[in-house]
Coordinates of C-alpha atoms in Angstrom, one line a residue:
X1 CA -47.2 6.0 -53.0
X2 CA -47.6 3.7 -50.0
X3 CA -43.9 2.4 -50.2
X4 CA -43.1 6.1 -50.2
X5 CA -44.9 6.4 -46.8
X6 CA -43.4 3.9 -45.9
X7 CA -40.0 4.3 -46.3
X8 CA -40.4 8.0 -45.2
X9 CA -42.0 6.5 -42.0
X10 CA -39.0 4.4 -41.3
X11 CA -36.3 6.5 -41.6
X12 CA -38.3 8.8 -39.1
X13 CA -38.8 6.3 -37.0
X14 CA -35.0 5.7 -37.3
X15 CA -34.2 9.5 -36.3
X16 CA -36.2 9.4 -33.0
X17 CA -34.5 6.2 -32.2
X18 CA -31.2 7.5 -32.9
X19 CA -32.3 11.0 -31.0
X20 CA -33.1 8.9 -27.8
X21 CA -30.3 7.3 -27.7
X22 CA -28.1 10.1 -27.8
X23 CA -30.6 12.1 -25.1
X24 CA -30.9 9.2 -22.9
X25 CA -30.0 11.0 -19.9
X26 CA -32.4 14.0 -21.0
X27 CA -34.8 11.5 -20.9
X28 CA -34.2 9.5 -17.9
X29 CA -34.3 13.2 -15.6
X30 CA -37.9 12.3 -16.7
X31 CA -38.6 9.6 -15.5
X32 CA -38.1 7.5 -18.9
X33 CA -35.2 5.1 -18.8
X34 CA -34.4 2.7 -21.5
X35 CA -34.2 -1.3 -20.1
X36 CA -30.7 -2.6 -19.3
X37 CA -29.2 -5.6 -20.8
X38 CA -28.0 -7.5 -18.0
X39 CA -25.3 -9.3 -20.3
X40 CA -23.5 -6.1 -22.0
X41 CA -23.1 -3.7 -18.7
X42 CA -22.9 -0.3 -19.9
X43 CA -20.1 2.5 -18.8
X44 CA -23.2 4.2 -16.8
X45 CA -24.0 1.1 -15.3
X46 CA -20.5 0.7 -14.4
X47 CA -19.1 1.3 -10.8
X48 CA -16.2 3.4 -10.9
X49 CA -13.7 3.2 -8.0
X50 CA -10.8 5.4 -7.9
X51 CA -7.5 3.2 -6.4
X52 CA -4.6 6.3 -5.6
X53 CA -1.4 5.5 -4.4
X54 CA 2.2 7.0 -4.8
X55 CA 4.9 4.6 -5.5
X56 CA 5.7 3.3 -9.0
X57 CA 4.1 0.6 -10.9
X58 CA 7.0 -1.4 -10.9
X59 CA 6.8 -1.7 -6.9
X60 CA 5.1 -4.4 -4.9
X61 CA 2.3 -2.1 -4.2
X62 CA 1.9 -1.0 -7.7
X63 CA 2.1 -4.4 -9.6
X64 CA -0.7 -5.7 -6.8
X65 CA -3.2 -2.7 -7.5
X66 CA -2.9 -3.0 -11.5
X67 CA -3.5 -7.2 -10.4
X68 CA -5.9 -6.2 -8.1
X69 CA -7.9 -4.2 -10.9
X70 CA -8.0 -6.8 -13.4
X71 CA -9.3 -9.1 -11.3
X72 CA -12.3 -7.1 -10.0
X73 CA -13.1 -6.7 -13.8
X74 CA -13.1 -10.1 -14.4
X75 CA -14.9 -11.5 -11.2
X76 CA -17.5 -8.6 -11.1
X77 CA -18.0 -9.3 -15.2
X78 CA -17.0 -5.4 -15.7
X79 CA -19.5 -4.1 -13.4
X80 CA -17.1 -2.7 -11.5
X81 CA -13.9 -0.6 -12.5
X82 CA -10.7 -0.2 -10.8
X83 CA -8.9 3.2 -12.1
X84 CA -5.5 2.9 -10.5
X85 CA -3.7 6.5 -10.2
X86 CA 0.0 5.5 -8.9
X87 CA 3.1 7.6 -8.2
X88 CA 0.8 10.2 -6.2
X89 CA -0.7 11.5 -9.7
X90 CA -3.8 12.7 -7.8
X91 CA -2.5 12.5 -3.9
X92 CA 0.3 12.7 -1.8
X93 CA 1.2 11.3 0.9
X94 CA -0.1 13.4 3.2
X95 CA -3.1 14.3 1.7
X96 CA -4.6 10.2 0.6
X97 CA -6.0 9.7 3.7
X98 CA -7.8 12.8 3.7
X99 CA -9.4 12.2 0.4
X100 CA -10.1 8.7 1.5
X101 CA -12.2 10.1 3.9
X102 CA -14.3 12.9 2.3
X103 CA -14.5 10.3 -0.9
X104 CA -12.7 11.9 -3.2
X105 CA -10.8 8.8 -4.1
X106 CA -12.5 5.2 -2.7
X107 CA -9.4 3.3 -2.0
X108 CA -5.7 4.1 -1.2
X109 CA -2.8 1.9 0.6
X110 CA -0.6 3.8 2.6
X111 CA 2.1 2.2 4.6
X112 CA 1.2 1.1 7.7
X113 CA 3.3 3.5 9.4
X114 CA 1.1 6.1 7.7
X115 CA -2.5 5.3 9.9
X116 CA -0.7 5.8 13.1
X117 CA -2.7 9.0 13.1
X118 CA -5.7 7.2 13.2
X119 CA -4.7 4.7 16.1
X120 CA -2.2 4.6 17.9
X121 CA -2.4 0.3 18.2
X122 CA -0.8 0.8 14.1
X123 CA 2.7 2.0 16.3
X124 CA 3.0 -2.1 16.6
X125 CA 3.9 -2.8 13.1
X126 CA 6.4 -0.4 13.2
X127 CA 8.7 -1.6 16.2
X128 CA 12.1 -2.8 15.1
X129 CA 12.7 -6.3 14.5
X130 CA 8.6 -6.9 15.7
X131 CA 8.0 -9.8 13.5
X132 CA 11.4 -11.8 12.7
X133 CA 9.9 -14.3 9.5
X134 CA 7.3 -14.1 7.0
X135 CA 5.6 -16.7 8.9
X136 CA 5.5 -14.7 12.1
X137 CA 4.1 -11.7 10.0
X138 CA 1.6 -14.0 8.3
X139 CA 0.5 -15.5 11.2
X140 CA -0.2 -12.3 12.6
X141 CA -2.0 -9.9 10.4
X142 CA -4.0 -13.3 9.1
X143 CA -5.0 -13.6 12.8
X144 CA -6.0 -11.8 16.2
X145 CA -3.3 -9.0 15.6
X146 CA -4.4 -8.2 12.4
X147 CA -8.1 -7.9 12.8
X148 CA -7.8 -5.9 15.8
X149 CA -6.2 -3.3 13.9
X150 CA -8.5 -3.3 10.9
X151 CA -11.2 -3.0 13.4
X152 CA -9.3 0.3 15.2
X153 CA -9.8 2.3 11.8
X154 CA -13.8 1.6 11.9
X155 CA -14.4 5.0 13.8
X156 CA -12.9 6.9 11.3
X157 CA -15.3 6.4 8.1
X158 CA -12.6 3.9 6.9
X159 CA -13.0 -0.2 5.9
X160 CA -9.7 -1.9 6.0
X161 CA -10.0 -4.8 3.3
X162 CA -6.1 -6.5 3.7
X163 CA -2.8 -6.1 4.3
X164 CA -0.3 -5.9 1.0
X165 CA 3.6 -6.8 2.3
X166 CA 6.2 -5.2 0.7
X167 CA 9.1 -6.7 2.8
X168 CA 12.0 -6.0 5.3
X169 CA 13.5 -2.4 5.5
X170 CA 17.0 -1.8 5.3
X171 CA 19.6 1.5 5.9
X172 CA 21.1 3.7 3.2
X173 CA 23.6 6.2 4.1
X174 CA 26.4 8.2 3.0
X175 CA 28.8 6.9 4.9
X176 CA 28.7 2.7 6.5
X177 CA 26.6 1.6 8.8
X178 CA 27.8 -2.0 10.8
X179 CA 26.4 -1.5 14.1
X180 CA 23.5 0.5 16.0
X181 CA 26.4 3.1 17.2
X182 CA 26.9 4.2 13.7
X183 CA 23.9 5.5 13.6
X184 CA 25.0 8.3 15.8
X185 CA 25.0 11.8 14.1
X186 CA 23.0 10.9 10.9
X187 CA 19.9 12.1 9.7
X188 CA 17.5 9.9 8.8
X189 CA 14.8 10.6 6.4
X190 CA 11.6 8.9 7.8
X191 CA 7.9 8.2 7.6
X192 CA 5.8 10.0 9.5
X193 CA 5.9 7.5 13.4
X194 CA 7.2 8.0 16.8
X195 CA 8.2 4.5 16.6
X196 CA 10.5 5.4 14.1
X197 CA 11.7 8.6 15.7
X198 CA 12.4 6.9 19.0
X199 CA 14.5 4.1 17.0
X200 CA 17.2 6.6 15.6
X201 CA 17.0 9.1 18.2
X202 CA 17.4 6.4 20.9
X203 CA 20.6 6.0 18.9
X204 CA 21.9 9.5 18.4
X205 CA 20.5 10.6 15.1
X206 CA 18.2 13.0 13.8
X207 CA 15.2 12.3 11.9
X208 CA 13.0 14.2 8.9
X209 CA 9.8 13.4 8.0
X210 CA 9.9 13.8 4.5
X211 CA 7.0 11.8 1.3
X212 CA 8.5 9.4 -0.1
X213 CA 8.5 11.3 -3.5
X214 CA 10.7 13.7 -1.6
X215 CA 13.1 11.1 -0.3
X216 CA 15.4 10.9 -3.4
X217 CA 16.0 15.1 -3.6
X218 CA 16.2 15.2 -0.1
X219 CA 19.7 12.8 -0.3
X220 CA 20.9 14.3 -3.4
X221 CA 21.2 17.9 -1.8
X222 CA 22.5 16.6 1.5
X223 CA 19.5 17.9 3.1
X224 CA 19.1 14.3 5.0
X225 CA 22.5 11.3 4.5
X226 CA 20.5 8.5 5.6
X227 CA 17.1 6.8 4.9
X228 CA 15.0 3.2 6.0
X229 CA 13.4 1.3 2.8
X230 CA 12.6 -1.7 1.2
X231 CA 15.0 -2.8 -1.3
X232 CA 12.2 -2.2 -4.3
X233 CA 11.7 0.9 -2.7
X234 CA 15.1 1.9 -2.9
X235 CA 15.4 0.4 -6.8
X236 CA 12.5 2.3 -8.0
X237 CA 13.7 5.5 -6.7
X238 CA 17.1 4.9 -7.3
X239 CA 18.5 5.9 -4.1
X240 CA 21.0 4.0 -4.9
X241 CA 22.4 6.5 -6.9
X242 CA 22.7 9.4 -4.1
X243 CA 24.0 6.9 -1.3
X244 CA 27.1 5.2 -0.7
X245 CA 26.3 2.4 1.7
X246 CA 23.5 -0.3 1.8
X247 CA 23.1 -2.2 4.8
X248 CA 20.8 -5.5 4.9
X249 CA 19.7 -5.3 8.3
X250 CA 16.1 -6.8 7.9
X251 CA 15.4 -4.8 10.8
X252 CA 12.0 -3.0 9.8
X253 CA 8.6 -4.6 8.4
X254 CA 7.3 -1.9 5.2
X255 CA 4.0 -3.4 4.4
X256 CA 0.7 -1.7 3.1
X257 CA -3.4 -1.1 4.3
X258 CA -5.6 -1.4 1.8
X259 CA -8.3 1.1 2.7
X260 CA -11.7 1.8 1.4
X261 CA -14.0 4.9 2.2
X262 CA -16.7 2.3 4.6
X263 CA -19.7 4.8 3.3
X264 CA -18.7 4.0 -0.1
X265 CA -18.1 0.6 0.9
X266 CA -21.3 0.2 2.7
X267 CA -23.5 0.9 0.1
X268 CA -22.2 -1.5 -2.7
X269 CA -24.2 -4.4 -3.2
X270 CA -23.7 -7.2 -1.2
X271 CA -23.1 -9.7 -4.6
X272 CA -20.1 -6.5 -5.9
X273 CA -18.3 -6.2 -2.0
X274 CA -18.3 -9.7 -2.5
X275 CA -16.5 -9.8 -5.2
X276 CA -14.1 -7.1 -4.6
X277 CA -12.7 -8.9 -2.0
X278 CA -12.3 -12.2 -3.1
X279 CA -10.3 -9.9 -5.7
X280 CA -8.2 -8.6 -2.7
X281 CA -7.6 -11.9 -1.0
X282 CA -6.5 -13.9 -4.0
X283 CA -4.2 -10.5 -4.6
X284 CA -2.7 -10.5 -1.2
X285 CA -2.0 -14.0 -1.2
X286 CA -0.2 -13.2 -4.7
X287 CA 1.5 -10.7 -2.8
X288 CA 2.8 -12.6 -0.8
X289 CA 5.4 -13.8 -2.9
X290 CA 5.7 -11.9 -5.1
X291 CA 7.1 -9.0 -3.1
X292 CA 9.8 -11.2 -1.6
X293 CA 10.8 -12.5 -5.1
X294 CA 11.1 -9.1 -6.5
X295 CA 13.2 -7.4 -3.8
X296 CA 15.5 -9.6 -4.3
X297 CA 15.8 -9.2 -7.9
X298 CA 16.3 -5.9 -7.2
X299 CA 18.9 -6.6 -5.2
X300 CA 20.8 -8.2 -7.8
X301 CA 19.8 -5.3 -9.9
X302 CA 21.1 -2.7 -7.7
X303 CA 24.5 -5.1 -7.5
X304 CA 25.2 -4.8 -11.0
X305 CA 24.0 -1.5 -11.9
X306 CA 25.9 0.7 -9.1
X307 CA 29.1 0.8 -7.2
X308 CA 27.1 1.2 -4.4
X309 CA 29.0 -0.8 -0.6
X310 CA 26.6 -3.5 0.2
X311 CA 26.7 -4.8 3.8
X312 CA 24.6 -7.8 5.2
X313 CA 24.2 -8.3 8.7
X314 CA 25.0 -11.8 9.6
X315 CA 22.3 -14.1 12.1
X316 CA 24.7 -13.1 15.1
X317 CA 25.1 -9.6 14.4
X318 CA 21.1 -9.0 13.8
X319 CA 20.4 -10.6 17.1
X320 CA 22.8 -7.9 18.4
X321 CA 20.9 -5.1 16.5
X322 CA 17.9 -6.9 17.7
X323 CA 18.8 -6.8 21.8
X324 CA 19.4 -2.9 21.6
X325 CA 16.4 -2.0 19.3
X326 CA 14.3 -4.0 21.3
X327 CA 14.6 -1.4 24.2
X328 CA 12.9 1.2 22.7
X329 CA 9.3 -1.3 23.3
X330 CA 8.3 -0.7 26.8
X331 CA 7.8 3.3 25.5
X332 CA 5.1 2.6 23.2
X333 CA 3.1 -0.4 25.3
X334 CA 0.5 2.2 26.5
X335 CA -0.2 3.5 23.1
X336 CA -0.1 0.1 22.0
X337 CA -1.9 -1.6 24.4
X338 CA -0.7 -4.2 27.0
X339 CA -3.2 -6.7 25.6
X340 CA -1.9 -6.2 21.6
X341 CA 1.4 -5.8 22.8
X342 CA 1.2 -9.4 24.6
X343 CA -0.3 -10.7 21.9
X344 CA 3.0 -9.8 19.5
X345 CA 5.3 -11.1 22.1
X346 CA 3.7 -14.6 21.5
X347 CA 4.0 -14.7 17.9
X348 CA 7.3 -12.9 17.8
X349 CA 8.9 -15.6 21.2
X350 CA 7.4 -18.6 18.7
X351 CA 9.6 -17.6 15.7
X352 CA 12.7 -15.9 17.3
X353 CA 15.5 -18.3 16.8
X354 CA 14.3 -19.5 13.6

């Protein structure tokens, strides 16, 4: 009779075990919470952070996110997780830094071109020919330049963690471009940046603000002939399909601002934000790279692939594009800032002729 008892006593005592478990939040509302093992983090100990961005996976951007998420996993020991939503699947364009903001997602990357809303300083990054080398762009987002605009975004609930470079734009269009002139009459599909306005229309075309999403319908229907990209840009979109001409002008930097909501950032723990972004900088450096390594693999892509007319600007010709771009600078110094401004000009004098 007592191994009766028994056995009916442990299988109860199995039930409410099993009945806790499966109430544990019931329970905690109480006040009751069941101890954590420290080793095996549980999903609702996890910290969930949502990563949106809208190009393809395939991209600079969207190879350094997934990267980016792995890493965090492994260096935070799956306390924290990265969910990466690319190819706007939860925000455009338009709308990311907006949800950044009120914390509906915790981290985007728009292009830089993008937070000129937010500060006008950002209008440095997208002068023409700014930053001639890799070295010159390293040398200044890694220094003064760089930190002074992260800094410029504080006010606006936003941390900026690091800058993700994509690489050099260059011009499509439907019929060739060779010199600045030809630019005359065209109309230019754009990112939203009077920088980038002033360049065309100092030149005689019109521009449209379009998302990038937008970009490859816009051409097919003629509704803009001409656009500015980044050769992995153009691949993954295949606006080499709507577009006759390529030109490799070099003559734009495309790169990316990693953003966090800085509420959200704020209140992490100091061991987690720690973490995170040794996650970003060892991405970044990746970057780096990378990005330059797979633009032009997508060059040769597009090469064999299309019929597409590919152009390349030689060293005397881009200094050529370079001396009547350049005029369009002393517009945008008092948005800028004389001080960031000068600071560019030193960078930019050290690597000119290189």
């Amino acid at each position: 009779m007592r191994d009766l008892w028994g056995y009916f006593l442990l299988i109860g005592m199995g039930l409410l075990i099993a009945v806790y478990i499966s109430f544990q939040s019931f329970f905690a509302s109480f006040g009751f919470n069941l101890p954590s093992d420290e080793e095996q983090v549980g999903m609702e100990d996890q910290i969930v952070i949502k990563f949106s961005h809208v190009v393809a996976e395939n991209t600079p951007k969207g190879l350094a996110a997934n990267r980016f998420a792995n890493l965090v996993d492994e260096y935070t020991n799956h306390r924290v997780k990265i969910e990466v939503y690319p190819n706007q699947s939860l925000y455009s364009d338009h709308e990311e830094i907006d949800a950044l903001q009120k914390n509906k997602v915790q981290m985007i990357a728009p292009t830089t071109s993008k937070v000129t809303n937010l500060s006008k300083k950002w209008l440095l990054l997208d002068l023409p020919y700014v930053f001639p080398t890799d070295a010159a762009l390293q040398e200044a987002l890694n220094g003064e330049v760089g930190e002074e605009l992260l800094t410029s975004l504080n006010v606006t609930d936003i941390e900026g963690l690091a800058f993700w470079s994509n690489n050099y734009k260059q011009m499509t269009s439907n019929k060739p471009i060779r010199h600045p002139r030809d630019l005359s009459g065209k109309n230019f599909r754009i990112m939203p940046s009077a920088v980038l306005q002033s360049q065309f229309q100092h030149f005689g075309a019109t521009t449209s603000e379009l998302e990038f999403n937008d970009t490859f319908k816009s051409l097919e229907i003629n509704k803009t002939d001409s656009q500015e990209n980044t050769i992995s840009n153009i691949y993954s979109k295949k606006l080499y399909e709507v577009q006759n001409y390529l030109t490799i002008s070099d003559h734009g930097y495309l790169g990316y601002v990693v953003l966090m909501n800085k509420p959200f950032w704020d209140k992490l723990p100091p061991d987690i934000r720690k973490q995170i972004q040794r996650a970003m900088d060892d991405t970044t450096k990746w970057l780096w790279i990378k990005s330059n390594e797979l633009n032009q693999e997508q060059l040769r892509e597009i090469k064999q692939k299309s019929n597409i007319d590919i152009y390349q600007l030689s060293d005397e010709e881009k200094k050529k594009w370079m001396n009547e771009m350049t005029v369009i600078y002393p517009e945008f110094e008092s948005m800028i800032g004389p001080d960031l401004m000068r600071k560019m000009e030193v960078i930019r004098e050290k690597y000119i002729d290189e």
